[in-house]
Short mmCIF file of the C-alpha atoms (twelve columns), coordinates in Angstrom:
data_MODEL
# 
_entry.id   MODEL 
# 
loop_
_atom_site.group_PDB 
_atom_site.id 
_atom_site.type_symbol 
_atom_site.label_atom_id 
_atom_site.label_alt_id 
_atom_site.label_comp_id 
_atom_site.label_asym_id 
_atom_site.label_seq_id 
_atom_site.Cartn_x 
_atom_site.Cartn_y 
_atom_site.Cartn_z 
_atom_site.pdbx_PDB_model_num 
ATOM 1  C CA . UNK A 1  -55.221 -246.593 223.636 1 
ATOM 2  C CA . UNK A 2  -52.052 -244.363 223.769 1 
ATOM 3  C CA . UNK A 3  -51.131 -242.255 220.771 1 
ATOM 4  C CA . UNK A 4  -47.488 -241.339 220.554 1 
ATOM 5  C CA . UNK A 5  -46.443 -238.026 219.093 1 
ATOM 6  C CA . UNK A 6  -43.026 -237.338 217.596 1 
ATOM 7  C CA . UNK A 7  -43.447 -233.623 218.171 1 
ATOM 8  C CA . UNK A 8  -41.441 -232.135 220.987 1 
ATOM 9  C CA . UNK A 9  -42.518 -228.935 222.597 1 
ATOM 10 C CA . UNK A 10 -39.728 -226.415 222.476 1 
ATOM 11 C CA . UNK A 11 -39.406 -223.810 225.155 1 
ATOM 12 C CA . UNK A 12 -37.764 -220.431 224.877 1 
ATOM 13 C CA . UNK A 13 -34.967 -219.580 227.286 1 
ATOM 14 C CA . UNK A 14 -33.076 -216.414 228.001 1 
ATOM 15 C CA . UNK A 15 -29.339 -216.903 228.389 1 
ATOM 16 C CA . UNK A 16 -27.305 -214.169 230.007 1 
ATOM 17 C CA . UNK A 17 -23.672 -214.060 228.901 1 
ATOM 18 C CA . UNK A 18 -21.377 -212.225 231.310 1 
ATOM 19 C CA . UNK A 19 -17.792 -211.476 230.347 1 
ATOM 20 C CA . UNK A 20 -15.266 -210.258 232.876 1 
ATOM 21 C CA . UNK A 21 -12.333 -208.185 231.654 1 
ATOM 22 C CA . UNK A 22 -9.434  -207.292 233.904 1 
ATOM 23 C CA . UNK A 23 -6.329  -205.142 233.687 1 
ATOM 24 C CA . UNK A 24 -3.938  -203.936 236.373 1 
ATOM 25 C CA . UNK A 25 -3.146  -200.222 236.280 1 
ATOM 26 C CA . UNK A 26 -0.511  -198.545 238.431 1 
ATOM 27 C CA . UNK A 27 -1.712  -195.295 240.006 1 
ATOM 28 C CA . UNK A 28 0.329   -192.876 242.126 1 
ATOM 29 C CA . UNK A 29 -1.790  -191.450 244.946 1 
ATOM 30 C CA . UNK A 30 -1.686  -190.496 248.611 1 
ATOM 31 C CA . UNK A 31 -4.231  -193.146 249.632 1 
ATOM 32 C CA . UNK A 32 -6.466  -195.952 248.318 1 
ATOM 33 C CA . UNK A 33 -9.535  -193.761 247.857 1 
ATOM 34 C CA . UNK A 34 -7.592  -191.245 245.761 1 
ATOM 35 C CA . UNK A 35 -6.114  -194.084 243.699 1 
ATOM 36 C CA . UNK A 36 -9.588  -195.500 243.032 1 
ATOM 37 C CA . UNK A 37 -10.933 -192.097 242.027 1 
ATOM 38 C CA . UNK A 38 -8.007  -191.542 239.664 1 
ATOM 39 C CA . UNK A 39 -8.452  -194.985 238.115 1 
ATOM 40 C CA . UNK A 40 -12.190 -194.406 237.634 1 
ATOM 41 C CA . UNK A 41 -11.524 -191.055 235.997 1 
ATOM 42 C CA . UNK A 42 -8.920  -192.564 233.653 1 
ATOM 43 C CA . UNK A 43 -11.389 -195.293 232.709 1 
ATOM 44 C CA . UNK A 44 -14.285 -192.877 232.160 1 
ATOM 45 C CA . UNK A 45 -12.067 -190.656 230.000 1 
ATOM 46 C CA . UNK A 46 -11.065 -193.746 227.994 1 
ATOM 47 C CA . UNK A 47 -7.413  -193.324 228.923 1 
ATOM 48 C CA . UNK A 48 -7.592  -196.906 230.208 1 
ATOM 49 C CA . UNK A 49 -9.330  -199.247 227.774 1 
ATOM 50 C CA . UNK A 50 -10.019 -202.934 228.251 1 
ATOM 51 C CA . UNK A 51 -9.636  -205.170 225.200 1 
ATOM 52 C CA . UNK A 52 -10.693 -208.734 224.339 1 
ATOM 53 C CA . UNK A 53 -7.206  -209.895 225.347 1 
ATOM 54 C CA . UNK A 54 -8.088  -208.768 228.900 1 
ATOM 55 C CA . UNK A 55 -10.853 -211.394 229.133 1 
ATOM 56 C CA . UNK A 56 -10.471 -213.525 232.256 1 
ATOM 57 C CA . UNK A 57 -13.872 -215.227 232.590 1 
ATOM 58 C CA . UNK A 58 -17.144 -215.923 230.787 1 
ATOM 59 C CA . UNK A 59 -20.261 -217.137 232.569 1 
ATOM 60 C CA . UNK A 60 -23.563 -218.321 231.139 1 
ATOM 61 C CA . UNK A 61 -26.684 -217.906 233.272 1 
ATOM 62 C CA . UNK A 62 -29.879 -219.549 232.114 1 
ATOM 63 C CA . UNK A 63 -33.338 -218.155 232.736 1 
ATOM 64 C CA . UNK A 64 -36.468 -220.035 231.743 1 
ATOM 65 C CA . UNK A 65 -38.629 -217.852 229.611 1 
ATOM 66 C CA . UNK A 66 -42.085 -219.029 228.572 1 
# 
């Protein structure tokens, strides 16, 4: 004899949401390394700020979590 059950077993999952923001900034410098350092400093000092309008991609990664 088989007894059917209407109950479904729900599992818990972790979903990682990754947003990528992007903005082009013009930097005057003698070389690429100096330009990168200047850009990083501007970003860290919040002189360059990325906003929701700068969103270029959203990814969803699923992880099973029991």
